[in-house]
Short mmCIF file of C-alpha atoms and ligand atoms in Angstrom, two decimals:
data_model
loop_
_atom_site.label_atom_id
_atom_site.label_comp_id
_atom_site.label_asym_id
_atom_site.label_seq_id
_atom_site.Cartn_x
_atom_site.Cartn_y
_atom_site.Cartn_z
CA UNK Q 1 -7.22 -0.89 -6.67
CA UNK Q 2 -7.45 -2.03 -10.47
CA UNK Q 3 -4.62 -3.47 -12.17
CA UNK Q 4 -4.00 -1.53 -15.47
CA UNK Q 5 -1.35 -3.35 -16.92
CA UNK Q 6 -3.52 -6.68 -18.33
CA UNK Q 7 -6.19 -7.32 -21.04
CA UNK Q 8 -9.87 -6.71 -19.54
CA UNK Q 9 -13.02 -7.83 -21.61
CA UNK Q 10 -17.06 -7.18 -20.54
CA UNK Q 11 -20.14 -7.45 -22.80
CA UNK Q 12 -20.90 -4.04 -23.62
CA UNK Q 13 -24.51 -4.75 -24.17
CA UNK Q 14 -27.76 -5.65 -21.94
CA UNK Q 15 -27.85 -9.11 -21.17
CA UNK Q 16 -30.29 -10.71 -22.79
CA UNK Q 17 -31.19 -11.43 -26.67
CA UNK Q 18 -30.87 -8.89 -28.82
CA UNK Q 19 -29.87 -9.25 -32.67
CA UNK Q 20 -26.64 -8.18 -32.06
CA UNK Q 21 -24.68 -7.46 -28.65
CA UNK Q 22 -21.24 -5.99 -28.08
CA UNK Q 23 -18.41 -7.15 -26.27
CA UNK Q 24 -15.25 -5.12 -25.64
CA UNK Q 25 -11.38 -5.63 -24.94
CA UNK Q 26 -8.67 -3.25 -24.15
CA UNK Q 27 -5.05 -3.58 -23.28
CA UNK Q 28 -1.90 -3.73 -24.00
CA UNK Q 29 -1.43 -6.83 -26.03
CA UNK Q 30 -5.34 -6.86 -26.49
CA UNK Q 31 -5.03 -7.50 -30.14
CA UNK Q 32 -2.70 -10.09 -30.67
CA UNK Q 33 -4.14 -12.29 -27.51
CA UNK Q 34 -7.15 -12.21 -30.18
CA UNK Q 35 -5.32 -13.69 -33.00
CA UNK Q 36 -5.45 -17.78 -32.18
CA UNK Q 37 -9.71 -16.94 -31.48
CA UNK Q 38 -10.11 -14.90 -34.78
CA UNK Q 39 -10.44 -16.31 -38.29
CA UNK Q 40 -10.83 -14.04 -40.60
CA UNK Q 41 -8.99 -12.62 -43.55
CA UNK Q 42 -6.01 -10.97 -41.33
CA UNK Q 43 -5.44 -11.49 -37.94
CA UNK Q 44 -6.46 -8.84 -35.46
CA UNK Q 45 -2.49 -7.87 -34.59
CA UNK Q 46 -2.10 -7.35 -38.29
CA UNK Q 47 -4.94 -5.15 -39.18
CA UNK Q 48 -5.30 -1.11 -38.84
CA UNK Q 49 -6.86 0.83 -36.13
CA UNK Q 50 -10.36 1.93 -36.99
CA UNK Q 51 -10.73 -1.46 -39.25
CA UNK Q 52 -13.12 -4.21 -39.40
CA UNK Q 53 -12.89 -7.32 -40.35
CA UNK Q 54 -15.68 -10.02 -40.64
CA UNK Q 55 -15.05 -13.51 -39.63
CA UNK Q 56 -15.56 -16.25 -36.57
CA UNK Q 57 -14.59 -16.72 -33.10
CA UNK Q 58 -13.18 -20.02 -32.38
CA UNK Q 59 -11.97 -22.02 -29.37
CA UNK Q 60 -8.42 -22.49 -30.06
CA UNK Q 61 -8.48 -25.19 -27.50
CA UNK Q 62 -11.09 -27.19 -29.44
CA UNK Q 63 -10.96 -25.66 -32.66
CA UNK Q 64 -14.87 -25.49 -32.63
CA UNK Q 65 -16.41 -22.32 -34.31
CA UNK Q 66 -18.23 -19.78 -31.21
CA UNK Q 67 -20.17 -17.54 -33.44
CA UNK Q 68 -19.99 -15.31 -36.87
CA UNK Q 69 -18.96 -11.74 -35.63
CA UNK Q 70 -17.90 -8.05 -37.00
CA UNK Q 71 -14.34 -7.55 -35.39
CA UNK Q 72 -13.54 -3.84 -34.45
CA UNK Q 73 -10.03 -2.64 -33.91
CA UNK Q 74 -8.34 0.37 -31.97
CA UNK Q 75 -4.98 1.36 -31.66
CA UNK Q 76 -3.62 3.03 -28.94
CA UNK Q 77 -3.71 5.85 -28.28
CA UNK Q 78 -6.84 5.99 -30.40
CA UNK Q 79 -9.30 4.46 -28.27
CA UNK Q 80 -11.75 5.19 -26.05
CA UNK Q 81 -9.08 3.42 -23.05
CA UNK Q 82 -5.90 4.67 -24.82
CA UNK Q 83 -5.02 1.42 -24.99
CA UNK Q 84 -4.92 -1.34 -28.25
CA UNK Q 85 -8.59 -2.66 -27.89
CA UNK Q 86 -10.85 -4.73 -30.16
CA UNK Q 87 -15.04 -4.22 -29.93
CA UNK Q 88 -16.74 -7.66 -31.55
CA UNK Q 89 -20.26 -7.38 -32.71
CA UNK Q 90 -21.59 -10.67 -32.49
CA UNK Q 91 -24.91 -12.55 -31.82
CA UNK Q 92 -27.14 -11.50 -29.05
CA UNK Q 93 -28.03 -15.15 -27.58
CA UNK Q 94 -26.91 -14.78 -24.18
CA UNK Q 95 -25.95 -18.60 -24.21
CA UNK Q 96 -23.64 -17.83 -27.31
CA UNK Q 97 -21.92 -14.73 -25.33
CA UNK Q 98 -21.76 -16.70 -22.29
CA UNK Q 99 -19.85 -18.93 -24.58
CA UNK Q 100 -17.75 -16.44 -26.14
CA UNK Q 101 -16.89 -14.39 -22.99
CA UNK Q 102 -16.02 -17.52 -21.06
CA UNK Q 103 -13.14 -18.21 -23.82
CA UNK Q 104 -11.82 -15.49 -23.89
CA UNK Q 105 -11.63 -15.31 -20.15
CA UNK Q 106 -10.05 -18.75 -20.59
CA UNK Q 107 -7.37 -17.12 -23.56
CA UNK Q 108 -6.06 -14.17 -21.41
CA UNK Q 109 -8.31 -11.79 -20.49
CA UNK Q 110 -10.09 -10.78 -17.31
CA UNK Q 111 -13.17 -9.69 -16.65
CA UNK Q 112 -13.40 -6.10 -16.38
CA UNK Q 113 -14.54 -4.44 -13.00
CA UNK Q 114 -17.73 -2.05 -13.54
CA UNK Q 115 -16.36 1.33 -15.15
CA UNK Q 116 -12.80 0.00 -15.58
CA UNK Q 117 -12.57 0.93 -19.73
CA UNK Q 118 -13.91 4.61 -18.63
CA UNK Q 119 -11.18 4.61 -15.99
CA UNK Q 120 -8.35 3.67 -17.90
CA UNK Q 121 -9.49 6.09 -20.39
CA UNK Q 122 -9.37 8.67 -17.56
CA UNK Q 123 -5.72 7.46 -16.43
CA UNK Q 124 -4.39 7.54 -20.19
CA UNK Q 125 -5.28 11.37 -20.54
CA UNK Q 126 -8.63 10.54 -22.75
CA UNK Q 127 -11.27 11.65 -20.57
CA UNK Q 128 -10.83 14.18 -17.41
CA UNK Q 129 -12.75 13.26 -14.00
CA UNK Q 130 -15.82 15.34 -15.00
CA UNK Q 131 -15.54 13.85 -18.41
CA UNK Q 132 -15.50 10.30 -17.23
CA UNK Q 133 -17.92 11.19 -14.56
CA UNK Q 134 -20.39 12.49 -16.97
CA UNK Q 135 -20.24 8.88 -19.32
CA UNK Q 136 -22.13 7.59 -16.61
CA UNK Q 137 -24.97 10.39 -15.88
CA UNK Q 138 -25.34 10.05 -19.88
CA UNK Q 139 -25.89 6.01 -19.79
CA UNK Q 140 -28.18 6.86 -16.71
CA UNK Q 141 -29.95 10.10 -17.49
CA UNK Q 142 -34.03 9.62 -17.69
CA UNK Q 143 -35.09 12.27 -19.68
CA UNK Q 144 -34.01 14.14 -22.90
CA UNK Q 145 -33.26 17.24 -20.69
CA UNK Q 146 -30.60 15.11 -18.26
CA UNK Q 147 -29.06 13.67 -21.41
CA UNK Q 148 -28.36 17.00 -22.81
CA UNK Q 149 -26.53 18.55 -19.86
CA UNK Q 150 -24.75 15.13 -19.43
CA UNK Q 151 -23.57 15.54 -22.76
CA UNK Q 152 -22.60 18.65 -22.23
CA UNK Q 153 -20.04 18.00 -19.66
CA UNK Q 154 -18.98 15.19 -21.39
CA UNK Q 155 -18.24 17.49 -24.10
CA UNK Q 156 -15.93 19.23 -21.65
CA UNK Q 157 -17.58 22.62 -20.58
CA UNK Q 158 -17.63 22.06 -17.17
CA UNK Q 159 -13.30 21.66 -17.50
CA UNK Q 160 -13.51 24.42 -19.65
CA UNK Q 161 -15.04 26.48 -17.47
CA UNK Q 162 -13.11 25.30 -14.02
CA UNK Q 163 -9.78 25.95 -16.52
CA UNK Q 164 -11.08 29.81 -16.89
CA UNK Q 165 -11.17 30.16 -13.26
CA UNK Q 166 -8.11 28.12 -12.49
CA UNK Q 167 -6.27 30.29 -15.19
CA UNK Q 168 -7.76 33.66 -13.02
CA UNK Q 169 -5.89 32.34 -9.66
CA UNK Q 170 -2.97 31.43 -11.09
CA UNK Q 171 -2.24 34.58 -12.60
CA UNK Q 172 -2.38 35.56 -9.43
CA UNK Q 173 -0.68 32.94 -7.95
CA UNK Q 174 2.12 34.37 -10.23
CA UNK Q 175 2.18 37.61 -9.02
CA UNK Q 176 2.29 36.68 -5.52
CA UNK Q 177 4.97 34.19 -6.23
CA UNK Q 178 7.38 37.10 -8.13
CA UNK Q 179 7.08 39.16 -5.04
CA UNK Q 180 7.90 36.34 -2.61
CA UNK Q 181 11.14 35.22 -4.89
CA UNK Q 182 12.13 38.87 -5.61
CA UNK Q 183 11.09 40.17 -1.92
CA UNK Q 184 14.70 42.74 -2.75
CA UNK Q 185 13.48 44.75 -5.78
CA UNK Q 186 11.86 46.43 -3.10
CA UNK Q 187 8.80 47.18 -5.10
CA UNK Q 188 5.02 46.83 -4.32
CA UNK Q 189 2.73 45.41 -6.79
CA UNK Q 190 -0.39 45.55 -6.19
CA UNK Q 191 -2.05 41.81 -6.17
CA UNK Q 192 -4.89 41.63 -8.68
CA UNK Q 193 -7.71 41.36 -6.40
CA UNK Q 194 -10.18 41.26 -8.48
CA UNK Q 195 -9.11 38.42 -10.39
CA UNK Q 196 -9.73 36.45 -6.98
CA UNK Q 197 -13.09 38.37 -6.82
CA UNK Q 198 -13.62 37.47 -10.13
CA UNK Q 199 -13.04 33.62 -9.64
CA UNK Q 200 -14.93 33.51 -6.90
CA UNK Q 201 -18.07 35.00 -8.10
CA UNK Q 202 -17.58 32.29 -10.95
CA UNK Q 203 -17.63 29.32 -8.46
CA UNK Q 204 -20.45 30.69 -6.71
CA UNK Q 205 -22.19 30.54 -10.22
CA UNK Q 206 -21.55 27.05 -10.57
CA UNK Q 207 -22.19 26.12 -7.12
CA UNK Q 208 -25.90 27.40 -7.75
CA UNK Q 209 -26.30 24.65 -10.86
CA UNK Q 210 -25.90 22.21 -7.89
CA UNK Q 211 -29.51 22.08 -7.49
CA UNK Q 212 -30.43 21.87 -11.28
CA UNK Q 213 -28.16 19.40 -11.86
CA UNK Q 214 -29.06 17.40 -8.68
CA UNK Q 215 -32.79 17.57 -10.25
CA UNK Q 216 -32.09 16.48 -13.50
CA UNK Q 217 -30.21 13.67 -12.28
CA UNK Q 218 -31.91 12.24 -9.16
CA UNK Q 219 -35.33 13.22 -10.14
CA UNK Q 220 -38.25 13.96 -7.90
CA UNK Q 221 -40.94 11.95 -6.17
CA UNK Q 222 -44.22 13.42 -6.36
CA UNK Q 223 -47.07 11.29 -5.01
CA UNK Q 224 -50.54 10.89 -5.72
CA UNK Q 225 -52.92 10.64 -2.68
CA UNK Q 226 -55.98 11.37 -2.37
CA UNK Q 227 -59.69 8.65 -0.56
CA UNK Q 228 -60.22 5.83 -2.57
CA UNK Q 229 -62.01 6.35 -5.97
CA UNK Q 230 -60.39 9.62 -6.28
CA UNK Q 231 -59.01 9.25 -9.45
CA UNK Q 232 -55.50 8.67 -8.29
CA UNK Q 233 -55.16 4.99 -10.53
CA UNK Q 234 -56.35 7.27 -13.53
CA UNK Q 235 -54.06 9.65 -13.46
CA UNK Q 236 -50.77 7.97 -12.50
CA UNK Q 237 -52.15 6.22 -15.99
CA UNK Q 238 -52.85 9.72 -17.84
CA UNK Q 239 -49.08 11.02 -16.53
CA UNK Q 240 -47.84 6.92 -17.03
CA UNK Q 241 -49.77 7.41 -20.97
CA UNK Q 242 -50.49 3.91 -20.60
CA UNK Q 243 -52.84 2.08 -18.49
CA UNK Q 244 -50.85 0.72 -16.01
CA UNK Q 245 -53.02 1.05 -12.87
CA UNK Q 246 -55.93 -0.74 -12.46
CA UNK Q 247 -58.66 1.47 -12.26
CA UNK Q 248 -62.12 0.31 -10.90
CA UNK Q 249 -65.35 2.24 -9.08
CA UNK Q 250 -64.76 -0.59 -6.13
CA UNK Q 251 -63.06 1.24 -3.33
CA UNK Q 252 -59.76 0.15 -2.37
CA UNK Q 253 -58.78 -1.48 -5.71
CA UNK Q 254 -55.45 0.18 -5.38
CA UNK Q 255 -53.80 -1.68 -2.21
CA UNK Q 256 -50.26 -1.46 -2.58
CA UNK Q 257 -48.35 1.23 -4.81
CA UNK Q 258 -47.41 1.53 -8.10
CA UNK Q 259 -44.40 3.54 -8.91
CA UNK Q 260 -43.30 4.67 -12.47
CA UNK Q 261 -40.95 7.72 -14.29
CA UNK Q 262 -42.03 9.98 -16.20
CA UNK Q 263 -40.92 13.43 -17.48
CA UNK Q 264 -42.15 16.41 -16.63
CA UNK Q 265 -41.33 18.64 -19.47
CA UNK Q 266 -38.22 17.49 -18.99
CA UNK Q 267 -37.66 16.74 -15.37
CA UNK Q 268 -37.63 12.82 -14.24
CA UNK Q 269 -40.62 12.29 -11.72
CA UNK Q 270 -40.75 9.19 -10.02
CA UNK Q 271 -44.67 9.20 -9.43
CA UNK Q 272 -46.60 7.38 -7.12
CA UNK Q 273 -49.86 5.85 -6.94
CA UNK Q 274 -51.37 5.06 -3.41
CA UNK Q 275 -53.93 3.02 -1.92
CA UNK Q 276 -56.64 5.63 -1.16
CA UNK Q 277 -56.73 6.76 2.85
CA UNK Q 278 -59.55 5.61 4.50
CA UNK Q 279 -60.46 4.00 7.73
CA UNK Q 280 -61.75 0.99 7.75
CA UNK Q 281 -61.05 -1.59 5.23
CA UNK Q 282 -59.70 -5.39 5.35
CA UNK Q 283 -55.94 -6.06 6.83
CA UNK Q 284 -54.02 -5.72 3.42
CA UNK Q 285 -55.79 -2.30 2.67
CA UNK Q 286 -54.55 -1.27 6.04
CA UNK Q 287 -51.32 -1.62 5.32
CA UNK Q 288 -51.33 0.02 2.41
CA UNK Q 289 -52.44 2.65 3.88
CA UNK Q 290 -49.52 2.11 6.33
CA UNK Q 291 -47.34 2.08 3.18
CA UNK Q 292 -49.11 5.24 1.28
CA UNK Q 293 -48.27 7.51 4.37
CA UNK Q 294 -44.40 6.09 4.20
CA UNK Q 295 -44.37 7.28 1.16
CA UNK Q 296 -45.70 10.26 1.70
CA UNK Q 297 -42.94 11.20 4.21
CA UNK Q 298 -40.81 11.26 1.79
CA UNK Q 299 -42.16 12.87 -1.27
CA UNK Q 300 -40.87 15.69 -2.69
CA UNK Q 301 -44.42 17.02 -3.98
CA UNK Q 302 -48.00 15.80 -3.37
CA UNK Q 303 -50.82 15.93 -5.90
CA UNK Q 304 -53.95 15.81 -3.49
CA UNK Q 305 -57.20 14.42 -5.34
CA UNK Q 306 -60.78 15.01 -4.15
CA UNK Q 307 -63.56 13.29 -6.08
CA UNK Q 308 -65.42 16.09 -7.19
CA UNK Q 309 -69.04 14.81 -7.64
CA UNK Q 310 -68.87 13.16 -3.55
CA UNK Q 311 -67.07 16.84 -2.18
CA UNK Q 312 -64.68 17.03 0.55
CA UNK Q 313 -65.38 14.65 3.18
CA UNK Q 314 -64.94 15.08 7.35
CA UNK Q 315 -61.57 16.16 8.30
CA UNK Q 316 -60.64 15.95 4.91
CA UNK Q 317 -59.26 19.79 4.83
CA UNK Q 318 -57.25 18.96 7.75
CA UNK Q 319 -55.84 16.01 6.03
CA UNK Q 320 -54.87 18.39 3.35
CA UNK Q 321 -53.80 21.22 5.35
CA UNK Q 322 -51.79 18.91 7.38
CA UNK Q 323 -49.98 16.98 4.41
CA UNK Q 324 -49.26 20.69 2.81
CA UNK Q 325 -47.26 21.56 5.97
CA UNK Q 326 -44.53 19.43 5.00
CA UNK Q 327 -44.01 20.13 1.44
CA UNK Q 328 -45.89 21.34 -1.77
CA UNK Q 329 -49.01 20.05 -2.79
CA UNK Q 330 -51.83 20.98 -5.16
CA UNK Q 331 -55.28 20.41 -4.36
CA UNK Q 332 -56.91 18.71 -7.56
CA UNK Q 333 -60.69 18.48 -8.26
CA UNK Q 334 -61.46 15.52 -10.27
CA UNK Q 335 -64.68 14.53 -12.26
CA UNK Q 336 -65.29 17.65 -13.72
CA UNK Q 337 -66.79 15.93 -16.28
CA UNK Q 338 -69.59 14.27 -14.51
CA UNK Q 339 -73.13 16.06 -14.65
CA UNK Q 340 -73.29 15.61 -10.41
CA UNK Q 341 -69.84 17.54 -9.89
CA UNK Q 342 -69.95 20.09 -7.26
CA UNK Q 343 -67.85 23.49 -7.51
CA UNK Q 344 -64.71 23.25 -6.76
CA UNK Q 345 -63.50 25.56 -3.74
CA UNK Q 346 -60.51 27.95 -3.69
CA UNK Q 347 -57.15 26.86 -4.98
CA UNK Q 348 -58.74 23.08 -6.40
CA UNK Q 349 -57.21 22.75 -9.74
CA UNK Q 350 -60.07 21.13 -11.93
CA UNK Q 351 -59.20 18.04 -13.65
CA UNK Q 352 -61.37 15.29 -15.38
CA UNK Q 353 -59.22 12.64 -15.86
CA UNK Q 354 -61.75 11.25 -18.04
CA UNK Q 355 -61.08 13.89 -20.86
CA UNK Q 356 -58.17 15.24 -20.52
CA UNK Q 357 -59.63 18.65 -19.38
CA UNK Q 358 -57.23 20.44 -16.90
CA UNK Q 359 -54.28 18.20 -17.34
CA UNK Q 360 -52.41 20.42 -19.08
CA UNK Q 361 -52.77 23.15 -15.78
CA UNK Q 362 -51.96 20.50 -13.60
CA UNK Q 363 -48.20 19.90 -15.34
CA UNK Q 364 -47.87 23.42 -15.93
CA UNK Q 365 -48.77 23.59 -11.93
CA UNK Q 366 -46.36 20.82 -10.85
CA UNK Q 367 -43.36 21.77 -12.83
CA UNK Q 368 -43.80 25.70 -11.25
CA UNK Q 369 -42.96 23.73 -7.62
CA UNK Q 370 -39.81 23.03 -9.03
CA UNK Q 371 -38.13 26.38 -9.60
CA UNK Q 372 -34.22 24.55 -10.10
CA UNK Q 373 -35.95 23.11 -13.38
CA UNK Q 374 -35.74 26.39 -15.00
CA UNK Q 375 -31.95 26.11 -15.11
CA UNK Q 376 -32.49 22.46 -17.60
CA UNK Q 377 -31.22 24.99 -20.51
CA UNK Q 378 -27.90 25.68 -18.85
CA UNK Q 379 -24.97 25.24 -20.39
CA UNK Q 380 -23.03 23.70 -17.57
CA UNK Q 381 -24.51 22.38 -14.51
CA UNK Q 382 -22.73 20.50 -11.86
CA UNK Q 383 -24.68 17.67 -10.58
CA UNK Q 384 -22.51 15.29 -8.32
CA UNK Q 385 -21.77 15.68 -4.48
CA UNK Q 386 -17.88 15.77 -5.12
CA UNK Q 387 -17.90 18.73 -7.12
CA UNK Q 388 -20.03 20.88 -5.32
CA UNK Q 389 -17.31 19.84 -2.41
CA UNK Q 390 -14.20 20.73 -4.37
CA UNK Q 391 -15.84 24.30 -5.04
CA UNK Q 392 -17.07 25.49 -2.03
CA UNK Q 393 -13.56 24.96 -0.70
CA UNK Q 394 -12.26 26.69 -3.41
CA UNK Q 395 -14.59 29.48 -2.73
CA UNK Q 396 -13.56 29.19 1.07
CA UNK Q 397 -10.18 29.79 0.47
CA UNK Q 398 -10.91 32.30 -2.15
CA UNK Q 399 -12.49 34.24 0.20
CA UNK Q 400 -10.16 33.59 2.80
CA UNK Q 401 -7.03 35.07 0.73
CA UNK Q 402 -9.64 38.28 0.11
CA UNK Q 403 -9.83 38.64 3.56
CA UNK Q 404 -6.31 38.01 4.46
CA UNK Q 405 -5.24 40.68 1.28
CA UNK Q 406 -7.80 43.21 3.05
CA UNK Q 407 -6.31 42.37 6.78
CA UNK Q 408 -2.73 43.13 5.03
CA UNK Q 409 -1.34 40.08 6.26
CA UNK Q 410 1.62 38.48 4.46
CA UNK Q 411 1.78 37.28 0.79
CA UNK Q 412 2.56 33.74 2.09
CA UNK Q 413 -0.58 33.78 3.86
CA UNK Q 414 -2.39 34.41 0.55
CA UNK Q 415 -0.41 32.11 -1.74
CA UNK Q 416 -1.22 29.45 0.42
CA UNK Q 417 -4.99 30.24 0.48
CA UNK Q 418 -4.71 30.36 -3.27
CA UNK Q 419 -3.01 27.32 -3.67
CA UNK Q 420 -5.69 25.70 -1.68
CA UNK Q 421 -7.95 27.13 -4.16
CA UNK Q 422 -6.09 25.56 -7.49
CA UNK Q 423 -6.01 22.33 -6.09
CA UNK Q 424 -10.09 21.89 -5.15
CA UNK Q 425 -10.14 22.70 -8.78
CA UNK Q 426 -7.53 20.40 -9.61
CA UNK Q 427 -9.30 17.68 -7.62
CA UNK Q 428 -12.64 18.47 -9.76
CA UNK Q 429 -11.05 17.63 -13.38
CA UNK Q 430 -8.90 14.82 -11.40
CA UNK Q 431 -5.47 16.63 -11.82
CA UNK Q 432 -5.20 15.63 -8.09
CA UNK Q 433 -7.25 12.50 -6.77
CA UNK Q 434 -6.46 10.22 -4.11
CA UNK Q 435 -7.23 6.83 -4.75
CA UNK Q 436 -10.35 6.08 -2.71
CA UNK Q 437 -12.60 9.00 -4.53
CA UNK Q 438 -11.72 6.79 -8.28
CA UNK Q 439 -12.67 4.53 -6.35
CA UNK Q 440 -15.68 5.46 -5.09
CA UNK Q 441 -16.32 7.82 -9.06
CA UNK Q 442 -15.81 4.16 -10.88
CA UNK Q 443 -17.43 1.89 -9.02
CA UNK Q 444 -21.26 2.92 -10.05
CA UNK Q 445 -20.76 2.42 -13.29
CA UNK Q 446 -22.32 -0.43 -15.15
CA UNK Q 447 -19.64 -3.13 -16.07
CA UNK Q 448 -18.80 -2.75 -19.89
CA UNK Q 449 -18.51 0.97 -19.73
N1 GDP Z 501 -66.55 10.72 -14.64
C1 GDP Z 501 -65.31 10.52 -14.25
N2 GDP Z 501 -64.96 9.38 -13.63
C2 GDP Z 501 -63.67 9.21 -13.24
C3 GDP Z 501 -62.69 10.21 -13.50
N3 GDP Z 501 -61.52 9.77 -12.99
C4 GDP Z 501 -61.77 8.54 -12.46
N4 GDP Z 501 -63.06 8.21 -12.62
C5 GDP Z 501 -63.69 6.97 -12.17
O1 GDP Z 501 -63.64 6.88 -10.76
C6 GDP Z 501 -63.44 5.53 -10.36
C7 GDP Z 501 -62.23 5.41 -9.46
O2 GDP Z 501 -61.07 5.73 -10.21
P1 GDP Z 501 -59.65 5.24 -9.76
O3 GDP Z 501 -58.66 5.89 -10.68
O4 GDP Z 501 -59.58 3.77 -9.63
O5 GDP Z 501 -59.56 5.92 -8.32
P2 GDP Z 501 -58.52 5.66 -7.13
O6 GDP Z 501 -59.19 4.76 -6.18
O7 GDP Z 501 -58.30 7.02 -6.52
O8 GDP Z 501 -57.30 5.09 -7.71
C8 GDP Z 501 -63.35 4.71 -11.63
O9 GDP Z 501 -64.60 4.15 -11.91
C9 GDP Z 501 -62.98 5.74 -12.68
O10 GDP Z 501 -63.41 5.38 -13.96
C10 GDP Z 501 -63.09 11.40 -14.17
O11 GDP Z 501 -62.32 12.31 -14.44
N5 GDP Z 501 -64.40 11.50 -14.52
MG1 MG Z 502 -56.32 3.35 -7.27
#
């Protein structure tokens, strides 16, 4: 896979101008390969870790002057890779760091694959898997809510708590182990099994942040459907807090979809706005129509919207009725507001997008369909398909050993179910990985990181 023993270098930063934009460098050798494109004071291989030092990037080919920049530098092992690396702050024209980055790609460095500083941080002890993994759900998160519980495992609670467990089965483990080295002394311990029980119970805890941390990190997609001149433009803009639908009393203004996040006391929604169904209408309202009911196959929640002064209209409760069947959806009456609104019938929630009235109810409503969202407080939530793997091995073979210790089969039987155990664990925090899941961990993440 990646080659770890040369000098990689990325651009930190979003492309694009900025005032400033960072571009980093790690390896060994990273320092001095800096000194004949530095001129400063002291020379990069001369100064201290954690200095700075303010000066220009040249071409030491042609001698002519790159930019003005603020030169960080690292020393390994006190980096973010482990290795010596160098951050330089410099201008944010992306012609200038085009410039820069192409010299130094020129002056022995390579360009670094995405998440290639986060994985040589993992492979020089800095970071463990869930560590590293959880750098990229905090670069990515949507919502203050995902960022916390990103941070959190980046902080190291999740490997604090799979260390708990891990230290459970191996005193175990221990146990067994005497009794299989010592079978002559001829006396029977009983095996801790509650300790297995114990550890067990644990994973199952952590398995059932799956779905809370799934959530927080994927989102949901909640659409808004509803006839034309429902309302639907004007409130994807009251949940958007911005006008960015166009909203207009001519039917079928709304002919493709909009799409936009926002966070639902704390959980990303990826809401949809929809060309009103109706029949009828010219070709390109058709198919958004076609498109709105795509859509709708695969939404996660649906916010219906009935124009309350025009009523339900033929076959419209069937609609309804028949879009419910597939997943959650809340009835909405809109137009409160207006003087010619009709009541609204059972289980409408009333809205006026107009003043605001009922808006509130409608979150409140919407964030109740998704009962995982509760858990957003945890302390430690799991969130990625690979872990929730590794544990319910673990709590396979967990339970296996349980059952073998309750059979009374042999103590080999249940080291080796408990050995199977320690090493899903192992494979979590990345004691144990084979190549291909780094691989697969590393190669989402945005190049730079
Ligand atoms: N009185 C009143 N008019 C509304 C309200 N919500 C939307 N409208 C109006 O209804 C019309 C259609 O709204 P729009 O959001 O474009 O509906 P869409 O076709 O479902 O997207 C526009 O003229 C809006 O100003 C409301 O709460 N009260
Ligand atoms: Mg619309």
């Amino acid at each position: 896979m990646y080659r770890l023993d040369d000098r990689i270098v990325a651009l930190a930063t979003p492309w694009g101008r900025s005032a400033i934009a960072v571009i980093r460098a790690s390896g060994a050798g990273c320092l001095e390969a800096l000194d004949p494109l530095f001129r400063g004071r002291k020379t990069p291989s001369s100064m201290r870790g954690y200095s700075l030092a303010h000066g220009a990037l040249v071409d030491p080919g042609t001698g002519e002057m790159l930019d003005e920049v603020l030169l960080a530098v690292f020393r390994a092992p006190h980096s973010y890779t482990g290795e010596d690396a160098a951050e330089i702050s410099c201008h944010g024209s992306p012609a200038g760091v085009e410039r820069i980055m192409r010299t130094l790609r020129a002056h022995g460095f390579r360009a670094a694959e995405p998440g290639e500083f986060t994985l040589r941080a993992f492979l020089n002890g800095k970071l463990d898997l869930t560590e590293a993994e959880a750098v990229h759900e905090v670069v990515s998160a949507r919502t203050a809510n995902a960022h916390t519980l990103a941070l959190h495992r980046l902080e190291g609670r999740l490997r604090a708590r799979i260390d708990a467990i891990k230290e459970k089965i191996a005193s175990v483990v221990a146990e067994v182990e005497v009794q299989l080295d010592y079978p002559e002394e001829d006396v029977e311990h009983p095996v801790s099994a509650h300790l297995i029980q114990e550890a067990s119970h644990e994973v199952d805890g952590l398995l059932a942040t799956y779905r809370v941390g799934r959530l927080y990190r994927e989102g949901v997609r909640v659409v808004l459907a509803g006839r034309t001149n429902a309302g639907k433009s004007s409130l994807f803009n009251l949940f958007m807090r911005e006008d960015r639908a166009i909203v207009s009393e001519v039917h079928g203004t709304t002919r493709d979809y909009l799409e936009g996040w926002i966070s639902l006391k704390g959980v990303p929604v990826l809401l949809y706005d929809t060309a009103g169904i109706r029949d009828g209408g010219d070709p390109v309202e058709a198919e958004g129509i076609r498109r709105t009911r795509e859509i709708l196959s695969h939404a996660d929640a649906v916010i219906y919207l009935v124009d309350g002064t025009e009523g339900l209209s033929e076959g419209e409760e069937a609609l309804i009725a028949e879009l419910g069947a597939e997943r959650p959806l809340i009835p909405v009456w809109n137009k409160v507001d207006a003087s010619a609104v009709l009541p609204p019938p059972e289980g409408f929630i009333p809205l006026s997008c107009r003043t605001g009235e009922g808006f509130a109810r409608l979150e409140e409503t919407l964030h109740r369909v998704f009962p995982e969202a509760e858990g957003g407080g945890a302390e430690v939530v799991i969130d990625s398909e690979r872990q929730r793997d590794a544990l319910v091995r673990c709590r396979d073979s967990l339970e296996g050993g349980l059952d073998a210790l309750s059979r009374g089969a042999p103590l080999d039987a249940l080291a080796v179910y408990l050995h199977d155990a320690m090493e899903a664990l192992g494979e979590i925090t990345g004691e144990v990985t084979r190549e291909d899941i780094l691989e697969r961990i590393f190669s989402c993440f945005c190049v730079g990181k």
